[in-house]
Amino acid sequence: MIERLTGVAVAAFGAALFFLITPMATETVGYGWLRPNTVPNVMAVIMMLAGVILALTAPQDQFIDFPKMARAAGFLLVIVAGLWAMVQWRYHFVAPGLALVLMLLVGERRWHWLLIGALVLPFSISFLIEYVLSRPLI
């Protein structure tokens, strides 16, 4: 039953993205070959299809793994706290710490990967979004 409900929830979220969130959150432009809403709409359609397939083909014998659910809820809590912090103190100050915490939570301990993930990637993303695409970060 849990997998069927998950499929329905994913399909509903994909529909909300396609019909509500993406139209309100993207700008309309009359130039370029790739519109700002193209990729989000494609992802929303994929989510809707995958959710419907999961809901229709889920096996009958299912169980709830509470430790995995608690771990996933912990990840969600860290990400929500990180997004809230980005709104309060800007991306540049929060993203490296958030990336480092998430990498440590998933078990990464190699210092060179921690360095790349916590410093190189957030600042590369910032450079690409702000200077190459001329879009503001949060």
CSV table of N, CA, C and O in Angstrom, one decimal:
chain,number,residue,atom,x,y,z
A,1,MET,N,0.8,-1.2,0.0
A,1,MET,CA,0.0,0.0,0.0
A,1,MET,C,0.9,1.3,0.0
A,1,MET,O,0.5,2.3,-0.6
A,2,ILE,N,2.0,1.2,0.7
A,2,ILE,CA,2.9,2.4,0.8
A,2,ILE,C,3.4,2.8,-0.6
A,2,ILE,O,3.5,3.9,-0.9
A,3,GLU,N,3.8,1.8,-1.4
A,3,GLU,CA,4.4,2.1,-2.7
A,3,GLU,C,3.3,2.7,-3.6
A,3,GLU,O,3.6,3.6,-4.4
A,4,ARG,N,2.1,2.2,-3.5
A,4,ARG,CA,1.0,2.7,-4.3
A,4,ARG,C,0.7,4.2,-3.9
A,4,ARG,O,0.6,5.1,-4.7
A,5,LEU,N,0.7,4.5,-2.6
A,5,LEU,CA,0.5,5.8,-2.1
A,5,LEU,C,1.7,6.7,-2.6
A,5,LEU,O,1.5,7.9,-2.9
A,6,THR,N,2.9,6.2,-2.5
A,6,THR,CA,4.0,7.0,-3.0
A,6,THR,C,3.9,7.3,-4.5
A,6,THR,O,4.2,8.4,-4.9
A,7,GLY,N,3.5,6.3,-5.3
A,7,GLY,CA,3.2,6.6,-6.7
A,7,GLY,C,2.2,7.7,-6.9
A,7,GLY,O,2.4,8.5,-7.8
A,8,VAL,N,1.1,7.6,-6.2
A,8,VAL,CA,0.1,8.6,-6.3
A,8,VAL,C,0.6,10.0,-5.9
A,8,VAL,O,0.3,11.0,-6.6
A,9,ALA,N,1.4,10.0,-4.8
A,9,ALA,CA,1.9,11.3,-4.3
A,9,ALA,C,2.9,11.9,-5.3
A,9,ALA,O,2.9,13.1,-5.6
A,10,VAL,N,3.8,11.0,-5.9
A,10,VAL,CA,4.7,11.5,-6.9
A,10,VAL,C,4.0,12.0,-8.2
A,10,VAL,O,4.3,13.1,-8.7
A,11,ALA,N,2.9,11.3,-8.6
A,11,ALA,CA,2.2,11.7,-9.8
A,11,ALA,C,1.4,13.1,-9.5
A,11,ALA,O,1.4,14.0,-10.3
A,12,ALA,N,0.9,13.2,-8.3
A,12,ALA,CA,0.2,14.4,-7.9
A,12,ALA,C,1.2,15.6,-7.8
A,12,ALA,O,0.9,16.7,-8.2
A,13,PHE,N,2.4,15.4,-7.3
A,13,PHE,CA,3.4,16.4,-7.2
A,13,PHE,C,3.8,16.8,-8.6
A,13,PHE,O,4.0,18.0,-8.9
A,14,GLY,N,4.0,15.8,-9.5
A,14,GLY,CA,4.4,16.1,-10.9
A,14,GLY,C,3.3,17.0,-11.6
A,14,GLY,O,3.6,17.9,-12.3
A,15,ALA,N,2.0,16.7,-11.3
A,15,ALA,CA,0.9,17.4,-11.8
A,15,ALA,C,0.9,18.9,-11.3
A,15,ALA,O,0.7,19.8,-12.0
A,16,ALA,N,1.2,19.0,-10.0
A,16,ALA,CA,1.3,20.3,-9.4
A,16,ALA,C,2.4,21.1,-10.0
A,16,ALA,O,2.2,22.3,-10.2
A,17,LEU,N,3.5,20.5,-10.2
A,17,LEU,CA,4.6,21.2,-10.9
A,17,LEU,C,4.2,21.6,-12.3
A,17,LEU,O,4.5,22.8,-12.7
A,18,PHE,N,3.6,20.7,-13.0
A,18,PHE,CA,3.3,21.1,-14.4
A,18,PHE,C,2.2,22.1,-14.5
A,18,PHE,O,2.3,23.1,-15.4
A,19,PHE,N,1.2,22.1,-13.7
A,19,PHE,CA,0.0,23.0,-13.9
A,19,PHE,C,0.1,24.2,-13.0
A,19,PHE,O,-0.5,25.2,-13.3
A,20,LEU,N,0.7,24.1,-11.8
A,20,LEU,CA,0.7,25.2,-10.9
A,20,LEU,C,2.1,25.9,-10.7
A,20,LEU,O,2.2,27.1,-10.9
A,21,ILE,N,3.0,25.1,-10.2
A,21,ILE,CA,4.3,25.7,-9.8
A,21,ILE,C,5.1,26.3,-11.0
A,21,ILE,O,5.6,27.4,-10.9
A,22,THR,N,5.3,25.5,-12.0
A,22,THR,CA,6.2,25.9,-13.1
A,22,THR,C,5.6,27.1,-13.8
A,22,THR,O,6.3,28.1,-14.1
A,23,PRO,N,4.3,27.2,-14.1
A,23,PRO,CA,3.8,28.4,-14.8
A,23,PRO,C,3.9,29.7,-13.9
A,23,PRO,O,4.1,30.7,-14.5
A,24,MET,N,3.8,29.5,-12.6
A,24,MET,CA,3.9,30.7,-11.8
A,24,MET,C,5.4,31.1,-11.5
A,24,MET,O,5.7,32.3,-11.3
A,25,ALA,N,6.3,30.1,-11.6
A,25,ALA,CA,7.7,30.4,-11.2
A,25,ALA,C,8.7,30.6,-12.4
A,25,ALA,O,9.8,30.9,-12.1
A,26,THR,N,8.2,30.5,-13.6
A,26,THR,CA,9.1,30.8,-14.7
A,26,THR,C,8.6,31.9,-15.5
A,26,THR,O,7.4,32.2,-15.6
A,27,GLU,N,9.6,32.6,-16.1
A,27,GLU,CA,9.2,33.8,-16.9
A,27,GLU,C,8.9,33.4,-18.4
A,27,GLU,O,9.4,32.4,-18.8
A,28,THR,N,8.2,34.2,-19.1
A,28,THR,CA,7.8,33.9,-20.5
A,28,THR,C,8.8,34.8,-21.3
A,28,THR,O,8.9,36.0,-21.1
A,29,VAL,N,9.5,34.1,-22.2
A,29,VAL,CA,10.4,34.8,-23.1
A,29,VAL,C,10.0,34.5,-24.6
A,29,VAL,O,9.5,33.4,-24.8
A,30,GLY,N,10.3,35.3,-25.5
A,30,GLY,CA,10.0,35.1,-26.9
A,30,GLY,C,11.3,34.9,-27.7
A,30,GLY,O,11.2,35.0,-28.9
A,31,TYR,N,12.3,34.4,-27.1
A,31,TYR,CA,13.6,34.2,-27.8
A,31,TYR,C,14.2,32.9,-27.4
A,31,TYR,O,13.9,32.4,-26.3
A,32,GLY,N,15.1,32.4,-28.1
A,32,GLY,CA,15.9,31.2,-27.8
A,32,GLY,C,15.1,29.9,-28.2
A,32,GLY,O,13.9,29.9,-28.4
A,33,TRP,N,15.9,28.8,-28.3
A,33,TRP,CA,15.3,27.6,-28.7
A,33,TRP,C,14.9,26.7,-27.5
A,33,TRP,O,14.1,25.8,-27.6
A,34,LEU,N,15.3,27.1,-26.3
A,34,LEU,CA,14.9,26.4,-25.1
A,34,LEU,C,14.3,27.4,-24.1
A,34,LEU,O,14.9,28.2,-23.6
A,35,ARG,N,13.0,27.2,-23.9
A,35,ARG,CA,12.3,28.1,-23.1
A,35,ARG,C,12.5,27.8,-21.6
A,35,ARG,O,12.9,26.6,-21.3
A,36,PRO,N,12.4,28.7,-20.7
A,36,PRO,CA,12.7,28.5,-19.3
A,36,PRO,C,11.8,27.4,-18.6
A,36,PRO,O,12.2,26.8,-17.7
A,37,ASN,N,10.6,27.1,-19.2
A,37,ASN,CA,9.8,26.1,-18.6
A,37,ASN,C,9.9,24.7,-19.3
A,37,ASN,O,9.3,23.8,-18.8
A,38,THR,N,10.8,24.6,-20.3
A,38,THR,CA,10.9,23.3,-21.0
A,38,THR,C,11.4,22.2,-20.1
A,38,THR,O,10.7,21.1,-20.0
A,39,VAL,N,12.5,22.4,-19.4
A,39,VAL,CA,13.1,21.3,-18.6
A,39,VAL,C,12.2,21.0,-17.4
A,39,VAL,O,11.9,19.8,-17.1
A,40,PRO,N,11.7,22.0,-16.7
A,40,PRO,CA,10.8,21.6,-15.6
A,40,PRO,C,9.5,20.9,-16.1
A,40,PRO,O,9.1,20.0,-15.4
A,41,ASN,N,9.0,21.2,-17.2
A,41,ASN,CA,7.8,20.5,-17.7
A,41,ASN,C,8.1,19.1,-18.1
A,41,ASN,O,7.3,18.2,-17.9
A,42,VAL,N,9.3,18.9,-18.7
A,42,VAL,CA,9.7,17.5,-19.1
A,42,VAL,C,9.8,16.7,-17.8
A,42,VAL,O,9.4,15.5,-17.7
A,43,MET,N,10.5,17.2,-16.8
A,43,MET,CA,10.7,16.5,-15.5
A,43,MET,C,9.3,16.2,-14.9
A,43,MET,O,9.1,15.2,-14.3
A,44,ALA,N,8.4,17.2,-14.9
A,44,ALA,CA,7.1,17.0,-14.3
A,44,ALA,C,6.3,15.9,-15.0
A,44,ALA,O,5.7,15.0,-14.4
A,45,VAL,N,6.4,15.8,-16.4
A,45,VAL,CA,5.8,14.7,-17.1
A,45,VAL,C,6.4,13.4,-16.7
A,45,VAL,O,5.7,12.4,-16.5
A,46,ILE,N,7.7,13.3,-16.6
A,46,ILE,CA,8.4,12.1,-16.2
A,46,ILE,C,7.9,11.7,-14.8
A,46,ILE,O,7.7,10.5,-14.6
A,47,MET,N,7.8,12.6,-13.9
A,47,MET,CA,7.3,12.3,-12.6
A,47,MET,C,5.9,11.8,-12.6
A,47,MET,O,5.6,10.8,-11.9
A,48,MET,N,5.0,12.4,-13.4
A,48,MET,CA,3.7,11.9,-13.5
A,48,MET,C,3.6,10.5,-14.0
A,48,MET,O,2.9,9.6,-13.5
A,49,LEU,N,4.3,10.2,-15.1
A,49,LEU,CA,4.4,8.9,-15.7
A,49,LEU,C,4.9,7.9,-14.7
A,49,LEU,O,4.4,6.8,-14.5
A,50,ALA,N,6.0,8.2,-14.1
A,50,ALA,CA,6.7,7.2,-13.2
A,50,ALA,C,5.8,7.0,-12.0
A,50,ALA,O,5.7,5.8,-11.5
A,51,GLY,N,5.1,8.0,-11.5
A,51,GLY,CA,4.2,7.8,-10.3
A,51,GLY,C,3.0,6.9,-10.7
A,51,GLY,O,2.6,6.1,-9.9
A,52,VAL,N,2.4,7.1,-11.9
A,52,VAL,CA,1.3,6.3,-12.3
A,52,VAL,C,1.8,4.9,-12.5
A,52,VAL,O,1.1,3.9,-12.0
A,53,ILE,N,2.9,4.7,-13.1
A,53,ILE,CA,3.4,3.3,-13.3
A,53,ILE,C,3.7,2.6,-11.9
A,53,ILE,O,3.3,1.5,-11.7
A,54,LEU,N,4.3,3.3,-11.0
A,54,LEU,CA,4.5,2.8,-9.7
A,54,LEU,C,3.2,2.4,-9.0
A,54,LEU,O,3.1,1.4,-8.4
A,55,ALA,N,2.2,3.3,-9.1
A,55,ALA,CA,0.9,3.1,-8.4
A,55,ALA,C,0.2,1.8,-9.0
A,55,ALA,O,-0.5,1.1,-8.3
A,56,LEU,N,0.4,1.6,-10.3
A,56,LEU,CA,-0.3,0.5,-11.0
A,56,LEU,C,0.4,-0.8,-10.9
A,56,LEU,O,-0.2,-1.9,-10.9
A,57,THR,N,1.7,-0.8,-10.7
A,57,THR,CA,2.5,-2.0,-10.7
A,57,THR,C,3.1,-2.4,-9.4
A,57,THR,O,4.0,-3.3,-9.3
A,58,ALA,N,2.8,-1.7,-8.3
A,58,ALA,CA,3.4,-2.0,-7.0
A,58,ALA,C,3.0,-3.4,-6.5
A,58,ALA,O,1.9,-3.8,-6.7
A,59,PRO,N,4.0,-4.1,-5.9
A,59,PRO,CA,3.7,-5.4,-5.4
A,59,PRO,C,2.8,-5.3,-4.2
A,59,PRO,O,2.7,-4.3,-3.5
A,60,GLN,N,2.1,-6.4,-3.9
A,60,GLN,CA,1.2,-6.4,-2.8
A,60,GLN,C,1.8,-6.5,-1.4
A,60,GLN,O,1.4,-5.9,-0.4
A,61,ASP,N,2.9,-7.3,-1.3
A,61,ASP,CA,3.6,-7.5,0.0
A,61,ASP,C,4.6,-6.4,0.3
A,61,ASP,O,5.6,-6.3,-0.4
A,62,GLN,N,4.3,-5.5,1.2
A,62,GLN,CA,5.1,-4.4,1.5
A,62,GLN,C,5.3,-4.2,3.0
A,62,GLN,O,4.4,-4.6,3.7
A,63,PHE,N,6.4,-3.6,3.4
A,63,PHE,CA,6.5,-3.3,4.8
A,63,PHE,C,7.2,-1.9,4.9
A,63,PHE,O,7.8,-1.4,4.0
A,64,ILE,N,7.0,-1.3,6.1
A,64,ILE,CA,7.6,0.0,6.4
A,64,ILE,C,8.9,-0.2,7.1
A,64,ILE,O,9.0,-0.8,8.2
A,65,ASP,N,10.0,0.4,6.6
A,65,ASP,CA,11.3,0.4,7.3
A,65,ASP,C,11.5,1.7,8.0
A,65,ASP,O,11.9,2.7,7.4
A,66,PHE,N,11.2,1.7,9.3
A,66,PHE,CA,11.2,2.9,10.1
A,66,PHE,C,12.6,3.6,10.2
A,66,PHE,O,12.7,4.8,10.1
A,67,PRO,N,13.6,2.8,10.3
A,67,PRO,CA,15.0,3.5,10.4
A,67,PRO,C,15.3,4.2,9.1
A,67,PRO,O,15.8,5.3,9.1
A,68,LYS,N,14.9,3.7,7.9
A,68,LYS,CA,15.2,4.3,6.7
A,68,LYS,C,14.3,5.6,6.5
A,68,LYS,O,14.7,6.6,6.0
A,69,MET,N,13.0,5.5,7.0
A,69,MET,CA,12.2,6.6,7.0
A,69,MET,C,12.7,7.8,7.9
A,69,MET,O,12.6,8.9,7.5
A,70,ALA,N,13.2,7.4,9.0
A,70,ALA,CA,13.8,8.4,9.9
A,70,ALA,C,15.0,9.1,9.3
A,70,ALA,O,15.2,10.3,9.4
A,71,ARG,N,15.8,8.3,8.7
A,71,ARG,CA,17.0,8.8,8.0
A,71,ARG,C,16.6,9.8,6.9
A,71,ARG,O,17.2,10.9,6.7
A,72,ALA,N,15.6,9.4,6.1
A,72,ALA,CA,15.2,10.2,5.0
A,72,ALA,C,14.6,11.5,5.5
A,72,ALA,O,14.8,12.6,5.0
A,73,ALA,N,13.8,11.4,6.6
A,73,ALA,CA,13.2,12.6,7.3
A,73,ALA,C,14.3,13.5,7.8
A,73,ALA,O,14.2,14.7,7.7
A,74,GLY,N,15.4,12.9,8.3
A,74,GLY,CA,16.6,13.7,8.7
A,74,GLY,C,17.2,14.5,7.6
A,74,GLY,O,17.5,15.7,7.7
A,75,PHE,N,17.4,13.8,6.5
A,75,PHE,CA,17.9,14.5,5.3
A,75,PHE,C,17.0,15.7,4.8
A,75,PHE,O,17.5,16.8,4.5
A,76,LEU,N,15.7,15.4,4.8
A,76,LEU,CA,14.8,16.4,4.5
A,76,LEU,C,14.8,17.6,5.4
A,76,LEU,O,14.8,18.8,5.0
A,77,LEU,N,15.0,17.3,6.7
A,77,LEU,CA,15.1,18.4,7.7
A,77,LEU,C,16.3,19.3,7.5
A,77,LEU,O,16.3,20.5,7.5
A,78,VAL,N,17.4,18.6,7.2
A,78,VAL,CA,18.7,19.3,6.9
A,78,VAL,C,18.6,20.2,5.7
A,78,VAL,O,19.0,21.4,5.6
A,79,ILE,N,18.0,19.7,4.6
A,79,ILE,CA,17.8,20.4,3.4
A,79,ILE,C,16.9,21.6,3.6
A,79,ILE,O,17.1,22.7,3.1
A,80,VAL,N,15.8,21.4,4.3
A,80,VAL,CA,14.8,22.5,4.5
A,80,VAL,C,15.5,23.6,5.4
A,80,VAL,O,15.4,24.8,5.1
A,81,ALA,N,16.3,23.2,6.4
A,81,ALA,CA,17.0,24.2,7.2
A,81,ALA,C,18.0,24.9,6.4
A,81,ALA,O,18.2,26.1,6.5
A,82,GLY,N,18.7,24.2,5.4
A,82,GLY,CA,19.7,24.8,4.6
A,82,GLY,C,19.0,25.8,3.6
A,82,GLY,O,19.6,26.9,3.4
A,83,LEU,N,17.9,25.5,3.0
A,83,LEU,CA,17.2,26.4,2.2
A,83,LEU,C,16.7,27.6,2.9
A,83,LEU,O,16.8,28.8,2.4
A,84,TRP,N,16.2,27.4,4.1
A,84,TRP,CA,15.8,28.6,5.0
A,84,TRP,C,17.0,29.5,5.2
A,84,TRP,O,16.9,30.7,5.1
A,85,ALA,N,18.1,28.9,5.6
A,85,ALA,CA,19.4,29.6,5.8
A,85,ALA,C,19.8,30.4,4.6
A,85,ALA,O,20.3,31.5,4.7
A,86,MET,N,19.7,29.8,3.4
A,86,MET,CA,20.0,30.5,2.2
A,86,MET,C,19.2,31.7,2.0
A,86,MET,O,19.7,32.8,1.5
A,87,VAL,N,17.9,31.7,2.3
A,87,VAL,CA,17.1,32.8,2.2
A,87,VAL,C,17.5,33.9,3.2
A,87,VAL,O,17.5,35.1,2.8
A,88,GLN,N,17.9,33.5,4.4
A,88,GLN,CA,18.3,34.5,5.4
A,88,GLN,C,19.7,35.1,5.2
A,88,GLN,O,19.9,36.3,5.3
A,89,TRP,N,20.7,34.2,4.8
A,89,TRP,CA,22.1,34.7,4.8
A,89,TRP,C,22.8,34.5,3.4
A,89,TRP,O,24.0,34.5,3.3
A,90,ARG,N,22.0,34.3,2.3
A,90,ARG,CA,22.6,34.2,1.0
A,90,ARG,C,23.2,32.9,0.7
A,90,ARG,O,23.8,32.2,1.6
A,91,TYR,N,23.2,32.5,-0.5
A,91,TYR,CA,23.7,31.2,-1.0
A,91,TYR,C,25.2,31.1,-0.7
A,91,TYR,O,25.6,30.0,-0.3
A,92,HIS,N,26.0,32.1,-1.0
A,92,HIS,CA,27.5,32.0,-0.8
A,92,HIS,C,27.9,31.6,0.6
A,92,HIS,O,28.9,31.0,0.7
A,93,PHE,N,27.2,32.0,1.6
A,93,PHE,CA,27.6,31.7,2.9
A,93,PHE,C,27.1,30.4,3.4
A,93,PHE,O,27.7,29.8,4.3
A,94,VAL,N,26.0,29.9,2.9
A,94,VAL,CA,25.3,28.7,3.4
A,94,VAL,C,25.6,27.4,2.6
A,94,VAL,O,25.8,26.4,3.1
A,95,ALA,N,25.7,27.6,1.3
A,95,ALA,CA,25.9,26.4,0.4
A,95,ALA,C,27.1,25.5,0.7
A,95,ALA,O,27.0,24.3,0.7
A,96,PRO,N,28.3,26.1,1.0
A,96,PRO,CA,29.4,25.2,1.3
A,96,PRO,C,29.1,24.4,2.6
A,96,PRO,O,29.4,23.2,2.6
A,97,GLY,N,28.6,25.0,3.6
A,97,GLY,CA,28.3,24.3,4.8
A,97,GLY,C,27.3,23.2,4.6
A,97,GLY,O,27.4,22.1,5.1
A,98,LEU,N,26.2,23.6,3.9
A,98,LEU,CA,25.1,22.6,3.6
A,98,LEU,C,25.7,21.4,2.8
A,98,LEU,O,25.4,20.3,3.1
A,99,ALA,N,26.5,21.7,1.8
A,99,ALA,CA,27.0,20.6,1.0
A,99,ALA,C,27.9,19.7,1.9
A,99,ALA,O,27.9,18.5,1.8
A,100,LEU,N,28.7,20.3,2.7
A,100,LEU,CA,29.6,19.5,3.6
A,100,LEU,C,28.8,18.7,4.6
A,100,LEU,O,29.1,17.5,4.7
A,101,VAL,N,27.8,19.2,5.2
A,101,VAL,CA,27.0,18.4,6.1
A,101,VAL,C,26.3,17.3,5.4
A,101,VAL,O,26.3,16.2,5.9
A,102,LEU,N,25.7,17.5,4.2
A,102,LEU,CA,25.1,16.4,3.5
A,102,LEU,C,26.1,15.4,3.1
A,102,LEU,O,25.7,14.2,3.2
A,103,MET,N,27.2,15.7,2.7
A,103,MET,CA,28.2,14.8,2.3
A,103,MET,C,28.7,13.9,3.5
A,103,MET,O,28.9,12.7,3.4
A,104,LEU,N,28.8,14.6,4.7
A,104,LEU,CA,29.2,13.8,5.9
A,104,LEU,C,28.1,12.9,6.3
A,104,LEU,O,28.3,11.8,6.8
A,105,LEU,N,26.8,13.3,6.1
A,105,LEU,CA,25.7,12.5,6.5
A,105,LEU,C,25.5,11.2,5.7
A,105,LEU,O,25.1,10.2,6.1
A,106,VAL,N,25.9,11.3,4.4
A,106,VAL,CA,25.8,10.1,3.5
A,106,VAL,C,27.1,9.3,3.7
A,106,VAL,O,27.1,8.2,3.1
A,107,GLY,N,28.0,9.7,4.5
A,107,GLY,CA,29.2,8.8,4.8
A,107,GLY,C,30.5,9.1,4.1
A,107,GLY,O,31.4,8.3,4.2
A,108,GLU,N,30.5,10.2,3.3
A,108,GLU,CA,31.8,10.5,2.6
A,108,GLU,C,32.8,11.0,3.6
A,108,GLU,O,32.6,11.9,4.4
A,109,ARG,N,34.0,10.4,3.6
A,109,ARG,CA,35.1,10.8,4.5
A,109,ARG,C,36.4,11.1,3.8
A,109,ARG,O,37.3,11.5,4.4
A,110,ARG,N,36.4,11.0,2.5
A,110,ARG,CA,37.7,11.3,1.8
A,110,ARG,C,37.8,12.8,1.7
A,110,ARG,O,36.9,13.5,1.1
A,111,TRP,N,38.9,13.4,2.2
A,111,TRP,CA,39.0,14.9,2.3
A,111,TRP,C,39.0,15.6,0.9
A,111,TRP,O,38.4,16.7,0.8
A,112,HIS,N,39.5,14.9,-0.1
A,112,HIS,CA,39.5,15.6,-1.4
A,112,HIS,C,38.1,15.7,-2.0
A,112,HIS,O,37.8,16.7,-2.6
A,113,TRP,N,37.3,14.7,-1.8
A,113,TRP,CA,35.9,14.8,-2.3
A,113,TRP,C,35.1,15.8,-1.4
A,113,TRP,O,34.2,16.5,-1.9
A,114,LEU,N,35.4,15.8,-0.1
A,114,LEU,CA,34.7,16.8,0.7
A,114,LEU,C,35.1,18.2,0.3
A,114,LEU,O,34.2,19.1,0.3
A,115,LEU,N,36.3,18.4,0.0
A,115,LEU,CA,36.8,19.8,-0.4
A,115,LEU,C,36.2,20.2,-1.8
A,115,LEU,O,35.7,21.3,-1.9
A,116,ILE,N,36.1,19.2,-2.7
A,116,ILE,CA,35.5,19.5,-4.0
A,116,ILE,C,34.0,19.8,-3.8
A,116,ILE,O,33.4,20.8,-4.4
A,117,GLY,N,33.3,18.9,-3.0
A,117,GLY,CA,31.9,19.1,-2.9
A,117,GLY,C,31.5,20.3,-2.1
A,117,GLY,O,30.4,20.9,-2.3
A,118,ALA,N,32.3,20.7,-1.1
A,118,ALA,CA,31.9,21.8,-0.2
A,118,ALA,C,32.4,23.2,-0.7
A,118,ALA,O,31.8,24.2,-0.3
A,119,LEU,N,33.5,23.2,-1.5
A,119,LEU,CA,34.0,24.5,-2.0
A,119,LEU,C,33.9,24.7,-3.5
A,119,LEU,O,33.4,25.7,-3.9
A,120,VAL,N,34.4,23.7,-4.2
A,120,VAL,CA,34.5,23.9,-5.7
A,120,VAL,C,33.1,23.9,-6.3
A,120,VAL,O,32.8,24.8,-7.1
A,121,LEU,N,32.3,22.9,-6.0
A,121,LEU,CA,31.0,22.8,-6.6
A,121,LEU,C,30.0,24.0,-6.3
A,121,LEU,O,29.4,24.6,-7.2
A,122,PRO,N,29.9,24.4,-5.0
A,122,PRO,CA,28.9,25.6,-4.8
A,122,PRO,C,29.4,26.8,-5.5
A,122,PRO,O,28.6,27.6,-6.0
A,123,PHE,N,30.7,27.1,-5.5
A,123,PHE,CA,31.2,28.3,-6.1
A,123,PHE,C,31.1,28.2,-7.7
A,123,PHE,O,30.9,29.2,-8.4
A,124,SER,N,31.3,27.0,-8.2
A,124,SER,CA,31.1,26.8,-9.6
A,124,SER,C,29.7,27.0,-10.1
A,124,SER,O,29.4,27.7,-11.1
A,125,ILE,N,28.8,26.5,-9.3
A,125,ILE,CA,27.3,26.7,-9.5
A,125,ILE,C,27.0,28.2,-9.5
A,125,ILE,O,26.3,28.7,-10.3
A,126,SER,N,27.5,28.8,-8.5
A,126,SER,CA,27.3,30.3,-8.3
A,126,SER,C,27.8,31.0,-9.5
A,126,SER,O,27.1,31.9,-10.1
A,127,PHE,N,29.0,30.7,-10.0
A,127,PHE,CA,29.6,31.4,-11.1
A,127,PHE,C,28.7,31.2,-12.4
A,127,PHE,O,28.4,32.1,-13.1
A,128,LEU,N,28.3,29.9,-12.6
A,128,LEU,CA,27.6,29.6,-13.8
A,128,LEU,C,26.2,30.2,-13.8
A,128,LEU,O,25.8,30.8,-14.8
A,129,ILE,N,25.5,30.2,-12.7
A,129,ILE,CA,24.2,30.8,-12.6
A,129,ILE,C,24.2,32.3,-12.7
A,129,ILE,O,23.5,32.9,-13.5
A,130,GLU,N,25.1,33.0,-11.9
A,130,GLU,CA,25.1,34.4,-11.8
A,130,GLU,C,25.8,35.1,-13.0
A,130,GLU,O,25.3,36.1,-13.5
A,131,TYR,N,26.9,34.6,-13.4
A,131,TYR,CA,27.7,35.3,-14.5
A,131,TYR,C,27.5,34.7,-15.9
A,131,TYR,O,27.4,35.5,-16.8
A,132,VAL,N,27.4,33.4,-16.0
A,132,VAL,CA,27.2,32.9,-17.3
A,132,VAL,C,25.7,33.0,-17.8
A,132,VAL,O,25.5,33.4,-18.9
A,133,LEU,N,24.8,32.6,-16.9
A,133,LEU,CA,23.4,32.7,-17.3
A,133,LEU,C,22.7,34.0,-16.9
A,133,LEU,O,21.6,34.2,-17.2
A,134,SER,N,23.4,34.8,-16.1
A,134,SER,CA,22.9,36.1,-15.7
A,134,SER,C,21.6,36.0,-14.9
A,134,SER,O,20.6,36.7,-15.2
A,135,ARG,N,21.5,35.0,-14.0
A,135,ARG,CA,20.3,34.8,-13.2
A,135,ARG,C,20.7,35.0,-11.8
A,135,ARG,O,21.8,34.6,-11.4
A,136,PRO,N,19.8,35.5,-10.9
A,136,PRO,CA,20.2,35.6,-9.5
A,136,PRO,C,20.0,34.3,-8.8
A,136,PRO,O,19.1,33.6,-9.1
A,137,LEU,N,20.8,34.1,-7.8
A,137,LEU,CA,20.6,33.0,-6.9
A,137,LEU,C,19.7,33.5,-5.8
A,137,LEU,O,19.3,34.6,-5.7
A,138,ILE,N,19.3,32.6,-4.9
A,138,ILE,CA,18.4,33.0,-3.8
A,138,ILE,C,18.8,34.2,-3.1
A,138,ILE,O,19.9,34.4,-2.7
